[in-house]
PDB file of C-alpha atoms in Angstrom:
ATOM      1  CA  GLN K   1      10.157 -14.418   1.650  1.00  0.00           C
ATOM      2  CA  PHE K   2      12.405 -12.522  -0.786  1.00  0.00           C
ATOM      3  CA  ASN K   3      15.925 -13.939  -0.473  1.00  0.00           C
ATOM      4  CA  GLY K   4      19.027 -12.946  -2.423  1.00  0.00           C
ATOM      5  CA  TRP K   5      17.254 -10.678  -4.896  1.00  0.00           C
ATOM      6  CA  ASN K   6      18.840  -7.940  -6.980  1.00  0.00           C
ATOM      7  CA  THR K   7      17.083  -5.167  -8.870  1.00  0.00           C
ATOM      8  CA  LEU K   8      15.482  -5.057 -12.312  1.00  0.00           C
ATOM      9  CA  ASN K   9      17.597  -3.768 -15.189  1.00  0.00           C
ATOM     10  CA  TYR K  10      15.706  -4.169 -18.462  1.00  0.00           C
ATOM     11  CA  LYS K  11      16.581  -2.239 -21.626  1.00  0.00           C
ATOM     12  CA  GLY K  12      17.815   0.736 -19.633  1.00  0.00           C
ATOM     13  CA  TRP K  13      14.907   0.649 -17.180  1.00  0.00           C
ATOM     14  CA  ILE K  14      16.563   0.359 -13.772  1.00  0.00           C
ATOM     15  CA  LEU K  15      14.850   0.186 -10.397  1.00  0.00           C
ATOM     16  CA  THR K  16      16.564   0.692  -7.040  1.00  0.00           C
ATOM     17  CA  GLY K  17      14.615  -1.883  -5.058  1.00  0.00           C
ATOM     18  CA  ALA K  18      14.840  -5.642  -4.917  1.00  0.00           C
ATOM     19  CA  VAL K  19      11.083  -5.286  -4.364  1.00  0.00           C
ATOM     20  CA  THR K  20       9.449  -2.092  -5.681  1.00  0.00           C
ATOM     21  CA  PHE K  21       5.907  -0.717  -5.488  1.00  0.00           C
ATOM     22  CA  TYR K  22       5.428   2.313  -7.760  1.00  0.00           C
ATOM     23  CA  GLU K  23       2.162   4.254  -7.462  1.00  0.00           C
ATOM     24  CA  SER K  24       0.634   1.058  -6.084  1.00  0.00           C
ATOM     25  CA  ASP K  25      -0.818   1.028  -2.575  1.00  0.00           C
ATOM     26  CA  VAL K  26       0.286  -2.025  -0.632  1.00  0.00           C
ATOM     27  CA  THR K  27       0.042  -3.832   2.699  1.00  0.00           C
ATOM     28  CA  ILE K  28       2.980  -6.105   3.544  1.00  0.00           C
ATOM     29  CA  ALA K  29       2.741  -8.448   6.531  1.00  0.00           C
ATOM     30  CA  HIS K  30       4.715 -11.423   7.864  1.00  0.00           C
ATOM     31  CA  THR K  31       7.330 -11.026   5.130  1.00  0.00           C
ATOM     32  CA  GLU K  32      11.112 -11.433   5.122  1.00  0.00           C
ATOM     33  CA  PHE K  33      13.499  -9.512   2.854  1.00  0.00           C
ATOM     34  CA  LEU K  34      16.873 -11.236   3.166  1.00  0.00           C
ATOM     35  CA  ASN K  35      20.335 -10.893   1.606  1.00  0.00           C
ATOM     36  CA  ASN K  36      19.343  -8.346  -1.031  1.00  0.00           C
ATOM     37  CA  ASN K  37      22.116  -7.027  -3.272  1.00  0.00           C
ATOM     38  CA  CYS K  38      20.903  -3.647  -4.517  1.00  0.00           C
ATOM     39  CA  GLU K  39      20.257  -0.075  -3.398  1.00  0.00           C
ATOM     40  CA  ASP K  40      17.039  -0.821  -1.462  1.00  0.00           C
ATOM     41  CA  ALA K  41      15.701  -4.113  -0.144  1.00  0.00           C
ATOM     42  CA  LEU K  42      12.211  -2.562  -0.328  1.00  0.00           C
ATOM     43  CA  ASN K  43      11.253   0.605  -2.228  1.00  0.00           C
ATOM     44  CA  VAL K  44       7.826   2.283  -2.299  1.00  0.00           C
ATOM     45  CA  VAL K  45       7.197   5.364  -4.450  1.00  0.00           C
ATOM     46  CA  ARG K  46       4.125   7.645  -4.505  1.00  0.00           C
ATOM     47  CA  ALA K  47       1.842   5.238  -2.688  1.00  0.00           C
ATOM     48  CA  ASP K  48       0.174   4.504   0.630  1.00  0.00           C
ATOM     49  CA  PHE K  49       1.602   1.493   2.442  1.00  0.00           C
ATOM     50  CA  THR K  50       1.570  -0.585   5.591  1.00  0.00           C
ATOM     51  CA  LEU K  51       4.561  -2.702   6.608  1.00  0.00           C
ATOM     52  CA  LYS K  52       3.923  -4.848   9.663  1.00  0.00           C
ATOM     53  CA  GLN K  53       5.374  -7.844  11.484  1.00  0.00           C
ATOM     54  CA  SER K  54       8.179  -8.205   8.946  1.00  0.00           C
ATOM     55  CA  LEU K  55      11.969  -8.555   8.833  1.00  0.00           C
ATOM     56  CA  ILE K  56      14.584  -6.905   6.614  1.00  0.00           C
ATOM     57  CA  MET K  57      18.032  -8.412   7.124  1.00  0.00           C
ATOM     58  CA  ASN K  58      21.448  -8.369   5.444  1.00  0.00           C
ATOM     59  CA  ALA K  59      20.614  -5.576   2.996  1.00  0.00           C
ATOM     60  CA  PHE K  60      23.480  -4.323   0.838  1.00  0.00           C
ATOM     61  CA  ALA K  61      22.497  -0.639   1.171  1.00  0.00           C
ATOM     62  CA  ASP K  62      19.158   0.717   2.510  1.00  0.00           C
ATOM     63  CA  GLY K  63      16.587  -1.521   4.160  1.00  0.00           C
ATOM     64  CA  PHE K  64      13.333   0.303   3.376  1.00  0.00           C
ATOM     65  CA  ASP K  65      13.401   3.393   1.168  1.00  0.00           C
ATOM     66  CA  ALA K  66      10.173   5.287   0.451  1.00  0.00           C
ATOM     67  CA  ASP K  67       9.663   8.451  -1.593  1.00  0.00           C
ATOM     68  CA  PHE K  68       6.580  10.707  -1.569  1.00  0.00           C
ATOM     69  CA  THR K  69       4.492   8.229   0.389  1.00  0.00           C
ATOM     70  CA  THR K  70       2.104   7.972   3.305  1.00  0.00           C
ATOM     71  CA  GLY K  71       2.039   4.946   5.522  1.00  0.00           C
ATOM     72  CA  MET K  72       2.745   2.967   8.664  1.00  0.00           C
ATOM     73  CA  VAL K  73       5.520   0.661   9.843  1.00  0.00           C
ATOM     74  CA  TYR K  74       5.000  -1.348  13.000  1.00  0.00           C
ATOM     75  CA  ASP K  75       6.254  -4.456  14.760  1.00  0.00           C
ATOM     76  CA  CYS K  76       9.219  -4.826  12.386  1.00  0.00           C
ATOM     77  CA  ASP K  77      12.907  -5.706  12.685  1.00  0.00           C
ATOM     78  CA  PHE K  78      15.823  -4.441  10.592  1.00  0.00           C
ATOM     79  CA  LYS K  79      19.156  -6.241  11.033  1.00  0.00           C
ATOM     80  CA  GLN K  80      22.574  -5.803   9.434  1.00  0.00           C
ATOM     81  CA  ILE K  81      21.756  -3.017   6.985  1.00  0.00           C
ATOM     82  CA  GLY K  82      24.567  -1.546   4.866  1.00  0.00           C
ATOM     83  CA  ASN K  83      23.321   2.059   4.919  1.00  0.00           C
ATOM     84  CA  ASP K  84      20.014   3.339   6.378  1.00  0.00           C
ATOM     85  CA  GLY K  85      17.574   0.995   8.052  1.00  0.00           C
ATOM     86  CA  ILE K  86      14.644   3.235   7.106  1.00  0.00           C
ATOM     87  CA  ASP K  87      15.037   6.167   4.693  1.00  0.00           C
ATOM     88  CA  TYR K  88      12.016   8.299   3.775  1.00  0.00           C
ATOM     89  CA  SER K  89      11.845  11.383   1.537  1.00  0.00           C
ATOM     90  CA  GLY K  90       8.877  13.706   1.031  1.00  0.00           C
ATOM     91  CA  SER K  91       6.738  11.367   3.110  1.00  0.00           C
ATOM     92  CA  GLU K  92       4.341  11.288   6.064  1.00  0.00           C
ATOM     93  CA  ILE K  93       4.873   8.098   8.063  1.00  0.00           C
ATOM     94  CA  THR K  94       4.084   6.579  11.460  1.00  0.00           C
ATOM     95  CA  ILE K  95       6.664   4.116  12.821  1.00  0.00           C
ATOM     96  CA  GLU K  96       5.935   2.102  15.979  1.00  0.00           C
ATOM     97  CA  ASN K  97       7.524  -0.838  17.793  1.00  0.00           C
ATOM     98  CA  VAL K  98      10.504  -1.095  15.458  1.00  0.00           C
ATOM     99  CA  ARG K  99      13.959  -2.457  16.229  1.00  0.00           C
ATOM    100  CA  ILE K 100      17.015  -1.677  14.098  1.00  0.00           C
ATOM    101  CA  ASP K 101      20.342  -3.385  14.721  1.00  0.00           C
ATOM    102  CA  GLY K 102      23.519  -2.837  12.739  1.00  0.00           C
ATOM    103  CA  ALA K 103      22.768   0.068  10.368  1.00  0.00           C
ATOM    104  CA  GLY K 104      25.977   1.214   8.676  1.00  0.00           C
ATOM    105  CA  ASP K 105      24.657   4.767   8.333  1.00  0.00           C
ATOM    106  CA  LYS K 106      21.400   5.882  10.007  1.00  0.00           C
ATOM    107  CA  GLY K 107      18.838   3.776  11.807  1.00  0.00           C
ATOM    108  CA  ILE K 108      15.965   6.015  10.698  1.00  0.00           C
ATOM    109  CA  SER K 109      16.281   8.972   8.324  1.00  0.00           C
ATOM    110  CA  GLY K 110      13.649  11.489   7.221  1.00  0.00           C
ATOM    111  CA  GLY K 111      14.425  13.931   4.412  1.00  0.00           C
ATOM    112  CA  GLU K 112      12.945  16.357   1.878  1.00  0.00           C
ATOM    113  CA  ALA K 113      10.219  17.820   4.111  1.00  0.00           C
ATOM    114  CA  SER K 114       9.076  14.518   5.586  1.00  0.00           C
ATOM    115  CA  THR K 115       6.946  14.283   8.711  1.00  0.00           C
ATOM    116  CA  LEU K 116       7.656  11.162  10.745  1.00  0.00           C
ATOM    117  CA  SER K 117       6.058  10.064  14.004  1.00  0.00           C
ATOM    118  CA  LEU K 118       8.110   7.471  15.912  1.00  0.00           C
ATOM    119  CA  LYS K 119       7.111   5.544  19.026  1.00  0.00           C
ATOM    120  CA  ASN K 120       8.784   2.682  20.902  1.00  0.00           C
ATOM    121  CA  ILE K 121      11.975   2.461  18.848  1.00  0.00           C
ATOM    122  CA  VAL K 122      15.285   0.694  19.520  1.00  0.00           C
ATOM    123  CA  VAL K 123      18.383   1.428  17.406  1.00  0.00           C
ATOM    124  CA  SER K 124      21.580  -0.434  18.254  1.00  0.00           C
ATOM    125  CA  ASN K 125      25.073  -0.898  16.836  1.00  0.00           C
ATOM    126  CA  SER K 126      24.584   1.823  14.230  1.00  0.00           C
ATOM    127  CA  ASN K 127      26.403   4.958  13.090  1.00  0.00           C
ATOM    128  CA  ILE K 128      23.571   7.460  13.723  1.00  0.00           C
ATOM    129  CA  GLY K 129      20.365   6.599  15.554  1.00  0.00           C
ATOM    130  CA  VAL K 130      17.866   9.000  13.980  1.00  0.00           C
ATOM    131  CA  ALA K 131      18.390  11.850  11.507  1.00  0.00           C
ATOM    132  CA  SER K 132      16.070  14.637  10.371  1.00  0.00           C
ATOM    133  CA  LYS K 133      17.177  16.364   7.160  1.00  0.00           C
ATOM    134  CA  ASP K 134      16.094  19.109   4.798  1.00  0.00           C
ATOM    135  CA  GLN K 135      13.025  20.694   6.372  1.00  0.00           C
ATOM    136  CA  SER K 136      11.767  17.428   7.836  1.00  0.00           C
ATOM    137  CA  LYS K 137      10.097  17.154  11.229  1.00  0.00           C
ATOM    138  CA  LEU K 138      10.503  14.002  13.301  1.00  0.00           C
ATOM    139  CA  ILE K 139       8.564  13.525  16.530  1.00  0.00           C
ATOM    140  CA  ILE K 140       9.825  10.680  18.708  1.00  0.00           C
ATOM    141  CA  GLU K 141       8.273   9.175  21.826  1.00  0.00           C
ATOM    142  CA  ASN K 142      10.202   6.528  23.741  1.00  0.00           C
ATOM    143  CA  ILE K 143      13.437   5.590  21.989  1.00  0.00           C
ATOM    144  CA  GLN K 144      16.433   3.561  23.141  1.00  0.00           C
ATOM    145  CA  LEU K 145      19.808   4.033  21.443  1.00  0.00           C
ATOM    146  CA  ILE K 146      22.578   1.514  22.158  1.00  0.00           C
ATOM    147  CA  ASN K 147      26.173   1.447  20.868  1.00  0.00           C
ATOM    148  CA  CYS K 148      25.806   4.269  18.337  1.00  0.00           C
ATOM    149  CA  ASN K 149      28.379   6.844  17.263  1.00  0.00           C
ATOM    150  CA  CYS K 150      25.724   9.584  17.316  1.00  0.00           C
ATOM    151  CA  GLY K 151      22.262   9.528  18.830  1.00  0.00           C
ATOM    152  CA  PHE K 152      20.368  12.233  16.944  1.00  0.00           C
ATOM    153  CA  ALA K 153      21.152  14.505  13.997  1.00  0.00           C
ATOM    154  CA  ALA K 154      19.264  17.399  12.377  1.00  0.00           C
ATOM    155  CA  TYR K 155      20.658  19.321   9.429  1.00  0.00           C
ATOM    156  CA  GLN K 156      20.152  20.729   5.963  1.00  0.00           C
ATOM    157  CA  LYS K 157      21.857  18.813   3.177  1.00  0.00           C
ATOM    158  CA  LYS K 158      20.172  20.109  -0.003  1.00  0.00           C
ATOM    159  CA  MET K 159      20.092  23.779  -0.992  1.00  0.00           C
ATOM    160  CA  GLU K 160      16.444  23.723  -2.090  1.00  0.00           C
ATOM    161  CA  PHE K 161      15.268  22.828   1.423  1.00  0.00           C
ATOM    162  CA  GLY K 162      15.631  24.406   4.847  1.00  0.00           C
ATOM    163  CA  PRO K 163      16.680  23.413   8.378  1.00  0.00           C
ATOM    164  CA  ALA K 164      15.281  20.295  10.035  1.00  0.00           C
ATOM    165  CA  GLU K 165      13.599  19.598  13.359  1.00  0.00           C
ATOM    166  CA  LEU K 166      13.659  16.656  15.745  1.00  0.00           C
ATOM    167  CA  ILE K 167      11.529  16.510  18.910  1.00  0.00           C
ATOM    168  CA  VAL K 168      12.195  13.710  21.403  1.00  0.00           C
ATOM    169  CA  THR K 169      10.434  12.687  24.610  1.00  0.00           C
ATOM    170  CA  GLN K 170      11.523   9.717  26.727  1.00  0.00           C
ATOM    171  CA  TYR K 171      14.904   8.692  25.398  1.00  0.00           C
ATOM    172  CA  GLU K 172      17.549   6.341  26.764  1.00  0.00           C
ATOM    173  CA  LEU K 173      21.190   6.291  25.670  1.00  0.00           C
ATOM    174  CA  GLU K 174      23.687   3.496  26.262  1.00  0.00           C
ATOM    175  CA  ASN K 175      27.252   3.802  24.961  1.00  0.00           C
ATOM    176  CA  VAL K 176      26.435   6.648  22.551  1.00  0.00           C
ATOM    177  CA  GLN K 177      29.520   8.713  21.661  1.00  0.00           C
ATOM    178  CA  GLU K 178      27.774  11.984  20.656  1.00  0.00           C
ATOM    179  CA  VAL K 179      24.269  12.724  21.906  1.00  0.00           C
ATOM    180  CA  TYR K 180      23.429  14.909  18.904  1.00  0.00           C
ATOM    181  CA  LEU K 181      24.800  16.761  15.890  1.00  0.00           C
ATOM    182  CA  LEU K 182      23.126  19.969  14.721  1.00  0.00           C
ATOM    183  CA  GLY K 183      23.348  21.917  11.494  1.00  0.00           C
ATOM    184  CA  LYS K 184      22.828  25.675  11.373  1.00  0.00           C
ATOM    185  CA  GLU K 185      19.258  26.744  12.256  1.00  0.00           C
ATOM    186  CA  SER K 186      18.134  23.145  12.740  1.00  0.00           C
ATOM    187  CA  VAL K 187      16.534  22.230  16.071  1.00  0.00           C
ATOM    188  CA  ILE K 188      16.695  19.214  18.355  1.00  0.00           C
ATOM    189  CA  ASP K 189      14.427  19.203  21.422  1.00  0.00           C
ATOM    190  CA  LEU K 190      15.319  16.539  23.999  1.00  0.00           C
ATOM    191  CA  ASP K 191      12.684  16.207  26.729  1.00  0.00           C
ATOM    192  CA  GLY K 192      11.952  19.939  26.557  1.00  0.00           C
ATOM    193  CA  GLU K 193      15.562  21.085  26.265  1.00  0.00           C
ATOM    194  CA  LYS K 194      15.699  22.920  22.950  1.00  0.00           C
ATOM    195  CA  ASN K 195      19.000  23.065  21.063  1.00  0.00           C
ATOM    196  CA  LYS K 196      19.445  25.149  17.917  1.00  0.00           C
ATOM    197  CA  GLY K 197      22.417  24.861  15.600  1.00  0.00           C
ATOM    198  CA  ASP K 198      24.521  27.965  15.002  1.00  0.00           C
ATOM    199  CA  VAL K 199      27.296  26.548  12.819  1.00  0.00           C
ATOM    200  CA  LYS K 200      27.064  25.006   9.376  1.00  0.00           C
ATOM    201  CA  LEU K 201      27.522  21.267   9.767  1.00  0.00           C
ATOM    202  CA  ASP K 202      30.031  19.417   7.627  1.00  0.00           C
ATOM    203  CA  VAL K 203      27.599  16.778   6.398  1.00  0.00           C
ATOM    204  CA  ASP K 204      30.413  14.610   5.057  1.00  0.00           C
ATOM    205  CA  SER K 205      31.713  14.283   8.604  1.00  0.00           C
ATOM    206  CA  LEU K 206      28.582  12.337   9.528  1.00  0.00           C
ATOM    207  CA  TYR K 207      29.752   9.499   7.336  1.00  0.00           C
ATOM    208  CA  ALA K 208      33.210   9.414   8.877  1.00  0.00           C
ATOM    209  CA  LEU K 209      32.156   8.914  12.480  1.00  0.00           C
TER     210      LEU K 209
END
């Protein structure tokens, strides 16, 4: 258990995670990350990882942030997260049997040309359920979204990348204000119904929902 941790700041060397694995492959199981007071409760960079049967709760900002990684997340819970429950950039990840409750921003976010495969997901009491950004592709099978301002979002945020894609089969919405938000040229496919954005999305508006 990691409880009440902050990040390392030593002679100008600053990490974002309360717990960080940098270019170090890791398997994390039966672990709790609680009440962390920094940018990421858990941060993995340029590594292969497995996170299973674990809990991240009461995180100040992001729950699990990974950059340029490959890996798997399954049988995990994320509760009361200040920003994103799961935030991956430049990564290829499989996420299964995950529950996220109370994400202040996005339940699950993929950016910077990430490829994410999601199965059996529940996101509740969050701003946005799932977001695909900046040339990322998210494929989702069986997701339940409850009490969210927006269910799905796909958009380009950074100039150096392109539109994003989100493909969903078997989804259930309960008290979701907007089913989806789409940026120009980005695509969201909901059970075979393909929607393509034709207007540039005001990305800042996503944070004011």
